[in-house]
Structures are given as structure tokens and as C-alpha cells.
mmCIF file of C-alpha atoms in Angstrom:
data_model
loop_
_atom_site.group_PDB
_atom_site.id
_atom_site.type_symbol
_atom_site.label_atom_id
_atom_site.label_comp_id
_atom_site.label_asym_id
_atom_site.label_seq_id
_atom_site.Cartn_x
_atom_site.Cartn_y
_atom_site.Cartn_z
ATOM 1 C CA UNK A 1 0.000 0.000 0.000
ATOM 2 C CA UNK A 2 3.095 1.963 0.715
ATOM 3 C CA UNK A 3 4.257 1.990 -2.874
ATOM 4 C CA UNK A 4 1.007 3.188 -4.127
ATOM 5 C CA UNK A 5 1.033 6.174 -1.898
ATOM 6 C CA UNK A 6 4.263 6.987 -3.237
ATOM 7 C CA UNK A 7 2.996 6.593 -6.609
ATOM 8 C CA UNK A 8 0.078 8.956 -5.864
ATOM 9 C CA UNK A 9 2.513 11.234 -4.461
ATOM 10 C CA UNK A 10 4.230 11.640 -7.798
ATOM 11 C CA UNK A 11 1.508 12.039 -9.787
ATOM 12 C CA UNK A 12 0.587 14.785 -7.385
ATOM 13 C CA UNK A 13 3.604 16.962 -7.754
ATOM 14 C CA UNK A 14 3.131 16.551 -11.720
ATOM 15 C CA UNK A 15 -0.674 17.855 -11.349
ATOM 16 C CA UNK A 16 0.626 20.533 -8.815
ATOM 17 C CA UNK A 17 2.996 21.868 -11.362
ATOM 18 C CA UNK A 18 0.602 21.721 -13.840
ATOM 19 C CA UNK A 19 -2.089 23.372 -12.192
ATOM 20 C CA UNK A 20 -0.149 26.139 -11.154
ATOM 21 C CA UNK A 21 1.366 26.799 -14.898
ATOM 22 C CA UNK A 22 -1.912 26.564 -16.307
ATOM 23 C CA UNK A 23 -3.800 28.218 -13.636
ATOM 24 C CA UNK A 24 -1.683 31.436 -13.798
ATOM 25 C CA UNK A 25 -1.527 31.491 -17.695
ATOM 26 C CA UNK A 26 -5.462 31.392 -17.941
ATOM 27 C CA UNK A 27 -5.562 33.953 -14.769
ATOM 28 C CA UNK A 28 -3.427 36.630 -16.542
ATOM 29 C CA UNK A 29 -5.062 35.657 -20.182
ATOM 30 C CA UNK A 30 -8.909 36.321 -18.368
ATOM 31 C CA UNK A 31 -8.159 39.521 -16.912
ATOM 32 C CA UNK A 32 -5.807 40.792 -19.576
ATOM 33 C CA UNK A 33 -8.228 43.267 -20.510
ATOM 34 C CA UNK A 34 -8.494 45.041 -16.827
ATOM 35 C CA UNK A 35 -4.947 45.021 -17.143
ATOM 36 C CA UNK A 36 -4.411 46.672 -20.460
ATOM 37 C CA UNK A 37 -7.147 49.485 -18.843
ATOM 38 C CA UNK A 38 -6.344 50.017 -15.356
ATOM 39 C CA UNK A 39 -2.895 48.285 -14.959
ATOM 40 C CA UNK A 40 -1.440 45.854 -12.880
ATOM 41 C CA UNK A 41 -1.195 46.686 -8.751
ATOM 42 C CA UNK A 42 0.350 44.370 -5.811
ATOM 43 C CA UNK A 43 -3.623 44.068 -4.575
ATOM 44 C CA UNK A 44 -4.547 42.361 -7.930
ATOM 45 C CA UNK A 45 -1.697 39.572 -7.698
ATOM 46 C CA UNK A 46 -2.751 39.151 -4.128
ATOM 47 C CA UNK A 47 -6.075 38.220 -5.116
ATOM 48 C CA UNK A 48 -5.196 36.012 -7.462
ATOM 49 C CA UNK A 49 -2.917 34.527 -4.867
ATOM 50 C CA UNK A 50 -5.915 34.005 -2.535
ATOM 51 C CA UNK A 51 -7.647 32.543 -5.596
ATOM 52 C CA UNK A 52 -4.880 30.222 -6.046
ATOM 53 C CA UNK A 53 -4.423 29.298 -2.769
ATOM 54 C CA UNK A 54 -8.316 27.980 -2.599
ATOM 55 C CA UNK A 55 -8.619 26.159 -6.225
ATOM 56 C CA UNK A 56 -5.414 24.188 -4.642
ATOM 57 C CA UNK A 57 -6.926 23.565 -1.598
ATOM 58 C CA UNK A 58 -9.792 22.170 -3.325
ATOM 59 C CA UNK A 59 -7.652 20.473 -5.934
ATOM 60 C CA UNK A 60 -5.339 18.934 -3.444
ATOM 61 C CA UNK A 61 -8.162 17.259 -0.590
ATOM 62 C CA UNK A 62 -10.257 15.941 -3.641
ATOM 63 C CA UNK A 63 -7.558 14.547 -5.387
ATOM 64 C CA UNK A 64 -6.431 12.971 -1.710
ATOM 65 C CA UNK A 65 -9.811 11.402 -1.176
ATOM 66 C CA UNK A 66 -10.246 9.699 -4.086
ATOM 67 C CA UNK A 67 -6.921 8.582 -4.252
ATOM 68 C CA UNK A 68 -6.964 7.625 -0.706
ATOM 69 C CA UNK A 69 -10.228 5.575 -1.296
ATOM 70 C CA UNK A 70 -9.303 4.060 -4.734
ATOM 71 C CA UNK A 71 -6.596 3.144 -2.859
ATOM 72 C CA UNK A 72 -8.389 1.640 0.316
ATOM 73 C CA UNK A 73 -10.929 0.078 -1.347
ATOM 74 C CA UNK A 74 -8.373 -1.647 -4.186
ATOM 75 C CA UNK A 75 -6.354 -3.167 -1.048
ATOM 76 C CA UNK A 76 -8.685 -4.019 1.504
ATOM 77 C CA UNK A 77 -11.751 -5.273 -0.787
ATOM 78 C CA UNK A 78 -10.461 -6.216 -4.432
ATOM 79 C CA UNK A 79 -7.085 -8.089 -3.164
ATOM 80 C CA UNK A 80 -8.503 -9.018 -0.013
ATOM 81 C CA UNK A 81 -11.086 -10.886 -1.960
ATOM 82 C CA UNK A 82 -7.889 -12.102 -4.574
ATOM 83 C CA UNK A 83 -5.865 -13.741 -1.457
ATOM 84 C CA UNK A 84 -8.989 -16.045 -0.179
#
């Protein structure tokens, strides 16, 4: 079970990085226009800081749950059942 943590752990960091690159690119791409017209201020990054910071959160405890419980549910019912 160990090694599939691990495994899951990987493939997090890959979807962390790739979140974050695509999550800033579309950020700055959406609200180009308020840029072009009223310019870019240390309040506006903050924001979409914050905004980062929670579509991570939520990205990060869903993809732990499922993976957690694919994982659960794979060792203690599907190979449980496999060893009998």
C-alpha cells in the first residue's frame, strides 16, 4: 500500500505543477483586458494569490480522497477478496 502512496505522491507533484502553470496562464489571459485598462497593482496579484491558494486547496483534498479511497478500497476489498 506503501508503494502506491508513493505513486500517488508523484503524480501529485506533476498535477501541482501543472495546475499552477496553467492556472496562472489562464488567470493573466482572463483579466488581460483590466490590465491593459487600469494596470497591474500588488492588490490584484494578491487576489489572485488568494484565488490560487483555494482552487489548490480544493484540488489537493479531492484529489487525496479519491486517491486515498481508490486506494483503500483496491487493497482491503479487491485483493482481499484475490488472497482467499
Amino acid at each position: 500500500m506503501l508503494t502506491s502512496f508513493k505513486i500517488a505522491l508523484k503524480v501529485f507533484k506533476y498535477l501541482s505543477i501543472l495546475f499552477t502553470v496553467v492556472f496562472w496562464i489562464y488567470m493573466i489571459y482572463d483579466d488581460y483586458i483590466f490590465i491593459e485598462k487600469y494596470g497591474l497593482e500588488l492588490e490584484d496579484i494578491g487576489s489572485w494569490f488568494l484565488w490560487y491558494l483555494v482552487y489548490f486547496l480544493g484540488f489537493a483534498f479531492y484529489f487525496w480522497v479519491l486517491c486515498s479511497a481508490a486506494i483503500l478500497i483496491y487493497y482491503k476489498l479487491i485483493k482481499a477478496k484475490n488472497v482467499r
